[in-house]
Coordinates of C-alpha atoms in Angstrom, one line a residue:
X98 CA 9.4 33.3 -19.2
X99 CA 11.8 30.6 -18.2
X100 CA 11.4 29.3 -14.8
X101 CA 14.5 28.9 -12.7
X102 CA 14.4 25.4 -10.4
X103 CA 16.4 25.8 -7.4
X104 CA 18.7 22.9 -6.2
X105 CA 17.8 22.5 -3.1
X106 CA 14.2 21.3 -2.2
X107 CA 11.6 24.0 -1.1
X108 CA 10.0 21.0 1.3
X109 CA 8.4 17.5 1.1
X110 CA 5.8 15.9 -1.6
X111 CA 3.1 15.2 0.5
X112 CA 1.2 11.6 0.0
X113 CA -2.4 12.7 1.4
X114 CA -3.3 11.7 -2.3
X115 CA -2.9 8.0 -1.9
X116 CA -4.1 8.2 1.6
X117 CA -7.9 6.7 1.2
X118 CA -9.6 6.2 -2.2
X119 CA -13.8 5.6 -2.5
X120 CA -15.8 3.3 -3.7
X121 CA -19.3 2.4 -4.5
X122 CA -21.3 0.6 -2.0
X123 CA -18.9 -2.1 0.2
X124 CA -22.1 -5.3 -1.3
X125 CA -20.1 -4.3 -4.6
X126 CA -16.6 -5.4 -3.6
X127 CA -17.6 -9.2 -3.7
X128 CA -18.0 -9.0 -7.7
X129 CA -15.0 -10.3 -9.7
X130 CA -15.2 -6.8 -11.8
X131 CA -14.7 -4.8 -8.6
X132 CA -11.8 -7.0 -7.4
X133 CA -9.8 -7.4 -10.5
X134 CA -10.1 -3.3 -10.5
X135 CA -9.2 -2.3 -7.1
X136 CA -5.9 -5.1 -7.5
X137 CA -5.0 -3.1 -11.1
X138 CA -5.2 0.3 -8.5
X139 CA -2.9 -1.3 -6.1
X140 CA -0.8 -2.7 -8.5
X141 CA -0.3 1.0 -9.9
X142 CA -0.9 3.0 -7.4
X143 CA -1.2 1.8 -3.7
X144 CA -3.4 3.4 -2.2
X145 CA -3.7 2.9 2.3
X146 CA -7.1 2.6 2.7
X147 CA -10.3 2.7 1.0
X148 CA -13.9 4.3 2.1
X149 CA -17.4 3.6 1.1
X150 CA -21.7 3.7 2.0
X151 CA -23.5 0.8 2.7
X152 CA -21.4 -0.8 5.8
X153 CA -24.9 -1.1 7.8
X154 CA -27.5 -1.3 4.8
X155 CA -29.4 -4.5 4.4
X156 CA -27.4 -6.0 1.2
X157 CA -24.3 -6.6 3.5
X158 CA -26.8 -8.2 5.8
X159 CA -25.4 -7.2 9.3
X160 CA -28.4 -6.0 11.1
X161 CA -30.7 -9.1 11.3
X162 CA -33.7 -8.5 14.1
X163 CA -36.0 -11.8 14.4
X164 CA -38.9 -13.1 16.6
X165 CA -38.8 -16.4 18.1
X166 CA -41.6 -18.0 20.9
X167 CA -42.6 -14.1 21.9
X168 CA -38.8 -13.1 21.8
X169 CA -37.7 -10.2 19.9
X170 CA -34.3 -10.4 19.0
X171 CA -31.5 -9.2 16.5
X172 CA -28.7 -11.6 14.9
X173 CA -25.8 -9.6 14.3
X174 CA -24.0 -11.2 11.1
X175 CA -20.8 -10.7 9.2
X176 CA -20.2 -12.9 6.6
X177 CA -20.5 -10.8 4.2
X178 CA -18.2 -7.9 5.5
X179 CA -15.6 -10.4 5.9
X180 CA -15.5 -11.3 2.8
X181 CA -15.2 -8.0 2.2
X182 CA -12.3 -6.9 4.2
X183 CA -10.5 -10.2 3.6
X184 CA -10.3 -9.3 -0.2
X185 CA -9.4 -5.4 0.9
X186 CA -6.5 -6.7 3.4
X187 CA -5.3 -9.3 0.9
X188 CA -5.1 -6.4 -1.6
X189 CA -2.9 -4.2 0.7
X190 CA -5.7 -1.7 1.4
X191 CA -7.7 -0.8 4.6
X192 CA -11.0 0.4 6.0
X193 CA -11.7 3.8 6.5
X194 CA -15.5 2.9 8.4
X195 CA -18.2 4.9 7.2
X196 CA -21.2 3.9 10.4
X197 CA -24.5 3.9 7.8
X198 CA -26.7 3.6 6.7
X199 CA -29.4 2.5 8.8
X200 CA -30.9 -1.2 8.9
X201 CA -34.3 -1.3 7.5
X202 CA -34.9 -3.4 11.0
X203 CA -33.2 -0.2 12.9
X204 CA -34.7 2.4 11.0
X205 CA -37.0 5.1 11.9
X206 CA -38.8 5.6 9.0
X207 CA -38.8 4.4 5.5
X208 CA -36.4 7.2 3.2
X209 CA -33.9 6.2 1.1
X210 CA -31.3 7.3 -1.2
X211 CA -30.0 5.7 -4.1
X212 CA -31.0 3.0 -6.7
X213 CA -30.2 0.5 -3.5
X214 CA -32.3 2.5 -1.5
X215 CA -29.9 3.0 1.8
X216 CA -31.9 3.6 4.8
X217 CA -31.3 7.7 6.0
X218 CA -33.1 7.7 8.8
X219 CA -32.2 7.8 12.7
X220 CA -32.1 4.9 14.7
X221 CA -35.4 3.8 16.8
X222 CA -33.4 2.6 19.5
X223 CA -29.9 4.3 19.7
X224 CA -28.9 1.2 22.7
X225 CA -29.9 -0.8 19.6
X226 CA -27.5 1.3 16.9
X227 CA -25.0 1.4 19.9
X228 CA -25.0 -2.3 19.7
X229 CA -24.7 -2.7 16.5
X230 CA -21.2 -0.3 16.5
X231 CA -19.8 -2.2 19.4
X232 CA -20.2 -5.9 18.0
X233 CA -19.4 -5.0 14.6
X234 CA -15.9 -3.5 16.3
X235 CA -15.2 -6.4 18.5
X236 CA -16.1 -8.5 15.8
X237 CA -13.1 -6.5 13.5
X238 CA -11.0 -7.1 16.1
X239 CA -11.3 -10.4 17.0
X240 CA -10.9 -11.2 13.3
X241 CA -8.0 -9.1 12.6
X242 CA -6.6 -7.3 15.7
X243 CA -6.6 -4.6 18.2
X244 CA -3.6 -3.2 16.2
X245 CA -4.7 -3.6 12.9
X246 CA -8.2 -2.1 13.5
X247 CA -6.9 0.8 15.6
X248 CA -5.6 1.9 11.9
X249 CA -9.0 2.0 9.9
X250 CA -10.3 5.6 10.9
X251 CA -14.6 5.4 11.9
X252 CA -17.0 8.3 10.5
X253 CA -19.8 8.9 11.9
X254 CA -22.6 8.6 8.5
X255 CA -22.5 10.6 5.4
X256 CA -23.3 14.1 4.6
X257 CA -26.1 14.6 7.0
X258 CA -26.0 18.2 6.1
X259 CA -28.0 17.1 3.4
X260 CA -32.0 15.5 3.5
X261 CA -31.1 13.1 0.9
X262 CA -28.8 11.6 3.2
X263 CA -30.2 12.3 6.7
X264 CA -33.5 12.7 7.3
X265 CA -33.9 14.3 10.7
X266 CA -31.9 17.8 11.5
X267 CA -28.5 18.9 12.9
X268 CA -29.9 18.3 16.9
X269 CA -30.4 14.4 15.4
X270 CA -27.0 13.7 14.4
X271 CA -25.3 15.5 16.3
X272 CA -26.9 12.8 19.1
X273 CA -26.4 10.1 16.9
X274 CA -22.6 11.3 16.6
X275 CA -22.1 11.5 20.8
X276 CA -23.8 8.2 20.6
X277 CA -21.8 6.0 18.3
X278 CA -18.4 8.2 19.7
X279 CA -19.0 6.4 23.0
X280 CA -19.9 3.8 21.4
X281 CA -16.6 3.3 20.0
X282 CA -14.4 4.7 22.4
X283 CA -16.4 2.0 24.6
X284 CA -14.9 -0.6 22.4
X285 CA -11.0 0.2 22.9
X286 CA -10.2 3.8 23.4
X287 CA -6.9 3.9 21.2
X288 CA -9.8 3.4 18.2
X289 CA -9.9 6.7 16.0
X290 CA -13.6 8.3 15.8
X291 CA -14.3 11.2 13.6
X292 CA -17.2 13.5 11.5
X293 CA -19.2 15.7 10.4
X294 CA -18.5 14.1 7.0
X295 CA -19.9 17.1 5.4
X296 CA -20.8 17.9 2.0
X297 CA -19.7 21.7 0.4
X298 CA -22.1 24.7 1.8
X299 CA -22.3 23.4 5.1
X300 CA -19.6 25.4 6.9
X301 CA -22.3 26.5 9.1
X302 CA -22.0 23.2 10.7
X303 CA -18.6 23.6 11.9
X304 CA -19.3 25.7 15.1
X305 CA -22.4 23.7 16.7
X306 CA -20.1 20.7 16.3
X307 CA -16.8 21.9 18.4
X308 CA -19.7 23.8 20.8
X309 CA -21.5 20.2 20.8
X310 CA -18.5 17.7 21.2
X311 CA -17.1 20.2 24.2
X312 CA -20.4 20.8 26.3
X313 CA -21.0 17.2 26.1
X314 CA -17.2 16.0 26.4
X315 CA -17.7 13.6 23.0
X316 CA -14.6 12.1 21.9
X317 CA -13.1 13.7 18.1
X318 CA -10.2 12.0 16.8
X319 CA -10.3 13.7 13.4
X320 CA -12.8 15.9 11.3
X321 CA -14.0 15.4 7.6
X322 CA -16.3 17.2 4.8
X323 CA -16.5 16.6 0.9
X324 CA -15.3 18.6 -2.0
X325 CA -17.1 18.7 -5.3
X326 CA -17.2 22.3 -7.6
X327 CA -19.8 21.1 -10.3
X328 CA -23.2 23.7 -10.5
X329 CA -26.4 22.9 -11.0
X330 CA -26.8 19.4 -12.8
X331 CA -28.3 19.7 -16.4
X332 CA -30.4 16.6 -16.4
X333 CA -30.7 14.3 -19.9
X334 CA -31.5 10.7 -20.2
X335 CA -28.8 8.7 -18.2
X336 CA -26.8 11.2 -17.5
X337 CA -26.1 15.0 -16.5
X338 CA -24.1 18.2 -17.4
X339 CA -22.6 20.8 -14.7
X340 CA -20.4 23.3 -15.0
X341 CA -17.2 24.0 -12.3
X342 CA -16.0 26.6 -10.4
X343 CA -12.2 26.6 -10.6
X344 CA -9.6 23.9 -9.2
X345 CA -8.7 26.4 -6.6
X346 CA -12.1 26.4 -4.9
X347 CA -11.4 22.4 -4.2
X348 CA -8.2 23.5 -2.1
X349 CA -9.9 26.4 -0.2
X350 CA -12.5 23.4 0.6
X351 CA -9.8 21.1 1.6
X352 CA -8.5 24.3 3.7
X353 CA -11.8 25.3 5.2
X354 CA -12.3 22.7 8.4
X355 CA -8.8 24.2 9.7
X356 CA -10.1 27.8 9.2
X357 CA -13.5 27.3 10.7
X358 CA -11.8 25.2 13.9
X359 CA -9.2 27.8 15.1
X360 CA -9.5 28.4 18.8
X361 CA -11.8 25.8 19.2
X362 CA -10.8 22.7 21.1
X363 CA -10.9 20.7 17.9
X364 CA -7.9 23.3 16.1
X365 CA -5.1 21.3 14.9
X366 CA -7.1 17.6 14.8
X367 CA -6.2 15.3 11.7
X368 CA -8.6 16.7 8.3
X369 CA -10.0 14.3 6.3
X370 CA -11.5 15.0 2.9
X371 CA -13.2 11.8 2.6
X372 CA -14.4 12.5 -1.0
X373 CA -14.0 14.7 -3.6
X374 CA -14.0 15.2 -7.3
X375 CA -15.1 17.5 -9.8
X376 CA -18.6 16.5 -9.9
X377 CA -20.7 15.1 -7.5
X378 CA -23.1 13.5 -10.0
X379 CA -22.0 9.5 -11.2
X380 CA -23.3 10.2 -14.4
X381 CA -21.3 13.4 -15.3
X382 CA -18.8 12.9 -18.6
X383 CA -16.7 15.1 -17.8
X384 CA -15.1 12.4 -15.0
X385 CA -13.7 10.5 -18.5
X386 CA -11.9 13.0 -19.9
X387 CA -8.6 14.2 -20.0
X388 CA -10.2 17.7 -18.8
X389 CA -11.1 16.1 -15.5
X390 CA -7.1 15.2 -15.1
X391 CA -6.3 18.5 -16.0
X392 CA -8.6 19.9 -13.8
X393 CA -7.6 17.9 -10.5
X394 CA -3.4 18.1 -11.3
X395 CA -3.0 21.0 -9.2
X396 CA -5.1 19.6 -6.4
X397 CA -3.1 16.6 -6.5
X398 CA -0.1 18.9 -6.2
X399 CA -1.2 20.7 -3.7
X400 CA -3.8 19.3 -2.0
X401 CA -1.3 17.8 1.0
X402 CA -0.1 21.2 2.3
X403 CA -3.8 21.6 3.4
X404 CA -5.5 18.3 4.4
X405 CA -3.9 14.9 6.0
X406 CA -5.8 12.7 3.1
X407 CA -8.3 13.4 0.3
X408 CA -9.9 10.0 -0.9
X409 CA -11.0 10.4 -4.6
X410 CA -14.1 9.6 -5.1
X411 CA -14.0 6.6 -6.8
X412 CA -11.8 4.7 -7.6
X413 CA -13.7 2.4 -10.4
X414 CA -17.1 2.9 -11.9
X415 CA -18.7 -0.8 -10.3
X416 CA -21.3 2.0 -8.8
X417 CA -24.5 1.8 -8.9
X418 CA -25.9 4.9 -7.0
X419 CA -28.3 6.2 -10.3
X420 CA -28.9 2.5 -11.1
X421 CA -27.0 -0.1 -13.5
X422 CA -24.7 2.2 -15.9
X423 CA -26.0 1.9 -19.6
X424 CA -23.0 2.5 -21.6
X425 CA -19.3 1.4 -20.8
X426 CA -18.5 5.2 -20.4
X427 CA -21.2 6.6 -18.7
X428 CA -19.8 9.3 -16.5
X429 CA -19.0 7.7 -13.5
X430 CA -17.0 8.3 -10.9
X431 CA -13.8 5.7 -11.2
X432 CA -10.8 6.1 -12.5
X433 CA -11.2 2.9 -14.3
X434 CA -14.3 2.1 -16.6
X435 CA -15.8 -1.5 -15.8
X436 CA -13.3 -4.2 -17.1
X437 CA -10.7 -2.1 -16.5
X438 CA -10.1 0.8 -18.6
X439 CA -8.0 3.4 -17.4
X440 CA -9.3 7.2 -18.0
X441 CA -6.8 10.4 -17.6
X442 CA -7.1 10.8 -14.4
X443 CA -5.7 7.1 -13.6
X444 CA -2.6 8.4 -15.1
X445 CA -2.8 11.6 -13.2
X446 CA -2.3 9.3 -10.4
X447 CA 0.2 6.9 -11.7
X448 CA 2.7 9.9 -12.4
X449 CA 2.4 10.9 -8.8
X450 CA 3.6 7.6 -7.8
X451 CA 6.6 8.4 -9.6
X452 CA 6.9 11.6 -8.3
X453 CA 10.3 12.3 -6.1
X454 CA 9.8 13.2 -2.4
X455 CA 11.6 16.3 -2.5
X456 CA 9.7 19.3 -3.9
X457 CA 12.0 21.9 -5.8
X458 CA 9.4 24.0 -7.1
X459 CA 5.5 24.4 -7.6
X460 CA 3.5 26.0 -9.7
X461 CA 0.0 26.8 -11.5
X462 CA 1.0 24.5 -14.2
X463 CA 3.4 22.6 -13.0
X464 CA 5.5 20.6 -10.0
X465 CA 9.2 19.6 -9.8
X466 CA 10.9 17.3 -7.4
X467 CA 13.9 15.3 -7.0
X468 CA 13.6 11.2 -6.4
X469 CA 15.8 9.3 -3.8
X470 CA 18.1 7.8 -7.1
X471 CA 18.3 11.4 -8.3
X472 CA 15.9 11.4 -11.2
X473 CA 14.2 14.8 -11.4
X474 CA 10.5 14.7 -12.6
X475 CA 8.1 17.4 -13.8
X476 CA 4.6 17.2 -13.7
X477 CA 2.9 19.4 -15.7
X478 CA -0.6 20.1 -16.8
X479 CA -2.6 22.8 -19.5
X480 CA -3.8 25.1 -16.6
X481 CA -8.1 24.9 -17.0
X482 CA -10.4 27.0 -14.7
X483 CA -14.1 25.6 -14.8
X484 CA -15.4 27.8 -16.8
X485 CA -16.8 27.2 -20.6
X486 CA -13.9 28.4 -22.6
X487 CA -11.7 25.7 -21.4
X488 CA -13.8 23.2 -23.6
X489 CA -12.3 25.3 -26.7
X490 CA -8.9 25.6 -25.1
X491 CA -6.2 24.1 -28.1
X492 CA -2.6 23.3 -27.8
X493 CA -0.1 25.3 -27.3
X494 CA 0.3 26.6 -23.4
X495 CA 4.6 26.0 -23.0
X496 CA 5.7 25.3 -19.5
X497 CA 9.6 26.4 -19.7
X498 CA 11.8 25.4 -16.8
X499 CA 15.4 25.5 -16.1
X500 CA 16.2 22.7 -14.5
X501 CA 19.3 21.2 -12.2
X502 CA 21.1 18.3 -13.1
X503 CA 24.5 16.9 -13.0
X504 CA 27.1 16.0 -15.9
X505 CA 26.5 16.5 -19.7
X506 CA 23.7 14.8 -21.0
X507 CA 20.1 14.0 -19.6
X508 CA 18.3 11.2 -20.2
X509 CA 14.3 12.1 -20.7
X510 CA 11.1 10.5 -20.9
X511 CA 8.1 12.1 -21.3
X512 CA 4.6 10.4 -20.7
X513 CA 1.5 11.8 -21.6
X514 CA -2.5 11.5 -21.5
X515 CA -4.5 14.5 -23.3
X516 CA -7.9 14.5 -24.9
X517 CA -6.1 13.2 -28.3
X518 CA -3.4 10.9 -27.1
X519 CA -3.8 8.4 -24.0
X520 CA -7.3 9.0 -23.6
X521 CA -9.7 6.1 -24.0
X522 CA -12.7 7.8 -24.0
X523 CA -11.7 10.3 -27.1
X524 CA -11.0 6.8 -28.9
X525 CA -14.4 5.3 -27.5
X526 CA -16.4 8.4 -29.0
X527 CA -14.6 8.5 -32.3
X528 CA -15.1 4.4 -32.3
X529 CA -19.1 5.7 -32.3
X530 CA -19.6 5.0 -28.7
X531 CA -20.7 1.3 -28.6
X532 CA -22.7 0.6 -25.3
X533 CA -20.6 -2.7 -25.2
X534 CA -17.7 -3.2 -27.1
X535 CA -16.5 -6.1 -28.6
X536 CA -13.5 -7.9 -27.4
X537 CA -11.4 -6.2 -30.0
X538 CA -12.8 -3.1 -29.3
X539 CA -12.0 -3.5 -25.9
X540 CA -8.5 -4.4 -26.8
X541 CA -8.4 -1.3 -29.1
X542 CA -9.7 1.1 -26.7
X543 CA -7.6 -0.4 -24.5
X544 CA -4.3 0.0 -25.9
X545 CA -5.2 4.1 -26.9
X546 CA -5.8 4.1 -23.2
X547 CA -2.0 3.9 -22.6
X548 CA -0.2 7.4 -22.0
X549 CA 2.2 8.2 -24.9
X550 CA 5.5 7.5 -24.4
X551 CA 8.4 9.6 -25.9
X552 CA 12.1 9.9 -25.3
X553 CA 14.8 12.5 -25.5
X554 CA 18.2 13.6 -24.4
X555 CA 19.1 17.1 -22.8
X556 CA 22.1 19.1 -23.3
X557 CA 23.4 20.4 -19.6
X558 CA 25.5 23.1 -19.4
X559 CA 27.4 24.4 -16.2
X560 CA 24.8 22.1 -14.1
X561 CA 21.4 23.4 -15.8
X562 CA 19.3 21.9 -18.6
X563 CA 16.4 24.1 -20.5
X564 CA 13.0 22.3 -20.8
X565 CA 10.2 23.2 -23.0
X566 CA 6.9 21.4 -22.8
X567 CA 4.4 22.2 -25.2
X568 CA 0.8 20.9 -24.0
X569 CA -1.9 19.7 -26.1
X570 CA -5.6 19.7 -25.6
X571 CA -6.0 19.4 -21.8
X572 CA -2.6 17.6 -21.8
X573 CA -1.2 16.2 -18.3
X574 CA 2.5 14.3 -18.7
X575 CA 5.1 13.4 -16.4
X576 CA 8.9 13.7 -17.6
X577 CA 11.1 12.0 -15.5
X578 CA 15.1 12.7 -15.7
X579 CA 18.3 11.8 -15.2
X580 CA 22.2 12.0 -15.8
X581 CA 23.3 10.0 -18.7
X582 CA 26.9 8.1 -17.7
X583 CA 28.5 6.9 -20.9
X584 CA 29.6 3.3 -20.9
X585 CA 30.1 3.2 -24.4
X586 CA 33.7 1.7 -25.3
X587 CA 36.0 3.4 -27.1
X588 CA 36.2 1.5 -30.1
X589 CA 32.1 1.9 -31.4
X590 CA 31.3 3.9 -34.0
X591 CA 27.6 4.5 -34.3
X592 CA 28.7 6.5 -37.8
X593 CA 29.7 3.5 -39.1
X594 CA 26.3 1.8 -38.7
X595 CA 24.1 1.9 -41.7
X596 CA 21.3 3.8 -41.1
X597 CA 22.6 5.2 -38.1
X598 CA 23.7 8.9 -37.5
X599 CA 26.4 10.3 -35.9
X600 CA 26.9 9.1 -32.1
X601 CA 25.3 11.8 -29.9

C-alpha cells in the first residue's frame, strides 16, 4: 500500500533527541580520546547539554576533609571539574548535574558500584553534603555565571530505586532529595532542581514522591527516570547477551512519569529521560549494530511528543563502568567506538539533524517532514520488535510513499547504514575481530563506517512523486529531496557526449 503524504504539516519535529546526551564518568572527559569524541558529536550533531556519574566521587577530587592541630576540616576543590566544564563549554555543550556519588570522606559506609567503585551510600552529615551542593553551585557561578548556570538542570543522584546504586531505602533519599532541593534553591532560587532519576520497574516510586515533595513543601523543577528494554543479562567472559521487549515499551516509559503524576501537584512539570538505550548493560553487542539503530528510529521519531529530552546513553564508549574494555568493539554504550568510529546508531542521529522541522506524516517505519529550503526528507527504518526472529529478519520490507513536491523532476539522495553497508562493526567481525587494529585497519574500518551514499532523480507528476525504498538487513536511511530547476543552456547536448546517454 502506497502511502499518501499530505502537503501541509501534521505538527512540529520535536528536538528532545539532541536535548542531553550521557557519558561515562565526568574524571573521563580530561582524556584526549574523550575530547576528540564528544567534539566529532558536536561537529555532527549538536547536542545542548551532556549528563554523567561521578561529579562528587573521589577521582574528580572535590570533597577533600583534613585534620590540622585538632581541627577537622574539609577543603572543597575544583580544579578538576573545571577542567572539565571548560572543555564541555568550549565544545558548545552544557551540564545537566547529576549530585553523586558520595565522597569516601562523606560517606556512610563503604559500598560501591562500578570498576571505580563510586560511593552509594548516604551522607554522615547531610549539613556536610548540604555544603558540599552549595559551594560547588557558587563556585559554577562565580566561574561562569548566574545566567549560564541557571541553564544546567541538577538531579538529585542516580537510580536510588536500585541497591546497587543507593544503599539505604526510599525514606533515605527521599531526605537526601528535600535536603539537597534546599540546598540548591538556597543557592539562587531561579536554579532548576529535579529527581527521582529512576530506573524501569520503579513506578511505585512516583506517588510517595509528589506525597513527599507536597507535605514537606520541597522544591521540583522537573522529574526524570531511565529507559532500558533488555531482559535478563546472559553473562560470558567480558561481555553479556539480553533480549528486548519491543521499541514501543521505551515510549510508554518515556510516557509513564506524566501518567503516574496527573492530579498531583507535580502534573504538567518538564520530563526528563536522563538515560536510555536498549540495554542497560556496557558490554551488550547489540549497541554496535545496525539492529540497535533500527531498533531506536521510531523512538527517535517519536520520543518528543512524550518527554521534553531523552539523553542517550552514551555518547562514546571512553566508559569504564565493567572495567577497561578488552576489544575495540566491546558492547559499549557510545555511539562512537574509542578513536572514533561511528556505529549505526551515530548515523541514526546524524539523519535527524537533517531532518526538516515540519512533520507531514509518521509512521511505524517511517517519518516525513518538510525543511525550511523546501527539501523533503524521509527517514525510514526495517521495523524490528525485540524479539529473536528479528536477528533472521532479511531484506526486503518496502516503505512506499507518495510524496509532495513541486515542478518536474526531483533531485534525491539516499543515505544508508544496515548491518551490510555503513556498518563498522559487520566490517570489524568479517576483518576477524582484532582487539586492536592496525592503523590501516583502523582506516579500513573506518571508511566501511560511512553510510552509503546513492543518488537519483524522481519523475513528479501533477505535484506528487512515488517513492519506493526497499530495506536491507536492519537498514535505516535518510533520503532527502528536492525540486530540480534546469539551468542547462539551450545549446548542450549530453547525446552528443561520448559515453553519455540521452539528457534526462
Amino acid at each position: 500500500m502506497r502511502i499518501v503524504v499530505p502537503t501541509a504539516p501534521v505538527g512540529a519535529l520535536s528536538d528532545a533527541w539532541r536535548a542531553c546526551v550521557g557519558t561515562g564518568r565526568l574524571n573521563l572527559a580530561l582524556r584526549r580520546d574523550y575530547h576528540e569524541s564528544l567534539a566529532m558529536a558536536q561537529r555532527d550533531i549538536g547536542f545542548r547539554h551532556i549528563r554523567g556519574h561521578g561529579l562528587f566521587s573521589d577521582d574528580l577530587g572535590v570533597y577533600r576533609a583534613y585534620q590540622k592541630g585538632g581541627h577537622r576540616g574539609v577543603l572543597h576543590a575544583f580544579g578538576y571539574l573545571d577542567q572539565v566544564v571548560d572543555g564541555w563549554l568550549e565544545l558548545g555543550i552544557r551540564p545537566f548535574l547529576e549530585l553523586g556519588f558520595m565522597p569516601t570522606d562523606l560517606a556512610s559506609g563503604d559500598q560501591t558500584v562500578f570498576w571505580w567503585r563510586g560511593n552509594v551510600t548516604p551522607p554522615h552529615d547531610h549539613r556536610a553534603w548540604a555544603g558540599l551542593v552549595t559551594a560547588t553551585l557558587r563556585h559554577l557561578i562565580d566561574r561562569y555565571g548566574i545566567d549560564e548556570v541557571r541553564g544546567w538542570p541538577i538531579e538529585v543522584w542516580n537510580e536510588p530505586n536500585l541497591p546497587h546504586f543507593w544503599s539505604a531505602d526510599q525514606e533515605a533519599y527521599l531526605r537526601l532529595y528535600r535536603v539537597t532541593a534546599e540546598a540548591v534553591k538556597s543557592v539562587d532560587a531561579g536554579l532548576a532542581v529535579g529527581g527521582p532519576a529512576i530506573s524501569p520497574g520503579a513506578d511505585d516510586w512516583w506517588a510517595p514522591f509528589a506525597e513527599y515533595v507536597d507535605a514537606h513543601d520541597v522544591p521540583v523543577d522537573f522529574v526524570s527516570r531511565h529507559a532500558y528494554t533488555s531482559g535478563p543479562a546472559q553473562h560470558v567472559p567480558f561481555g553479556v547477551y539480553q533480549t528486548l521487549a519491543p521499541p514501543q515499551r521505551l515510549l510508554e516509559q518515556f510516557a509513564a512519569p506524566a501518567r503516574h503524576l496527573a492530579g498531583t501537584s507535580l502534573e504538567g512539570l518538564p520530563v526528563h529521560i536522563t538515560e536510555f538505550n536498549t540495554s542497560y548493560r556496557p558490554d551488550n553487542p547489540i549497541h554496535d549494530t545496525a539492529y540497535n539503530a533500527a531498533y531506536l528510529a521510531p523512538v527517535l521519531a517519536d520520543g518528543g511528543e512524550l518527554a521534553d529530552s531523552f539523553s542517550y546513553w552514551t555518547f562514546c564508549d571512553v566508559f569504564e563502568e565493567e572495567g577497561v574494555p578488552t576489544a575495540l568493539f566491546h558492547g559499549g554504550f557510545g555511539m562512537l567506538t574509542h578513536r572514533q568510529l561511528p556505529k549505526p546508531t551515530y548515523h541514526l542521529y546524524t539523519f535527524m539533524t537533517r531532518m526538516g522541522a515540519q512533520v507531514l506524516a509518521r509512521g511505524e517505519d517511517h517519518l516525513v517532514c518538510r525543511a525550511e529550503d523546501g527539501r523533503i526528507t524521509v527517514l525510514a527504518w526495517q521495523p524490528v520488535h525485540g524479539s529473536g526472529d528479528d536477528f533472521a529478519a532479511g531484506p526486503g520490507h518496502v516503505v512506499r510513499l507518495s510524496l509532495p513536491l513541486a515542478g518536474m523532476r526531483a533531485f534525491a539522495v539516499r543515505s544508508s547504514v544496515s548491518e551490510d553497508e555503513g556498518s563498522a562493526w559487520s566490517a570489524w567481525r568479517d576483518l576477524g575481530r582484532p582487539r586492536t587494529p592496525s592503523a590501516r585497519q583502523l582506516e579500513r574500518l573506518r571508511d566501511l563506517a560511512a553510510p552509503v551514499v546513492r543518488r537519483t532523480v524522481i519523475t513528479v507528476v501533477d505535484g506528487r512523486a512515488d517513492l519506493d525504498l526497499v530495506l536491507g538487513r536492519h537498514e535505516v536511511c535518510l533520503v532527502e529531496i528536492e525540486p530540480v530547476e534546469d539551468h542547462a543552456p539551450a545549446w548542450l547536448d549530453d547525446g552528443r557526449l561520448l559515453g553519455q546517454d540521452a539528457p534526462r
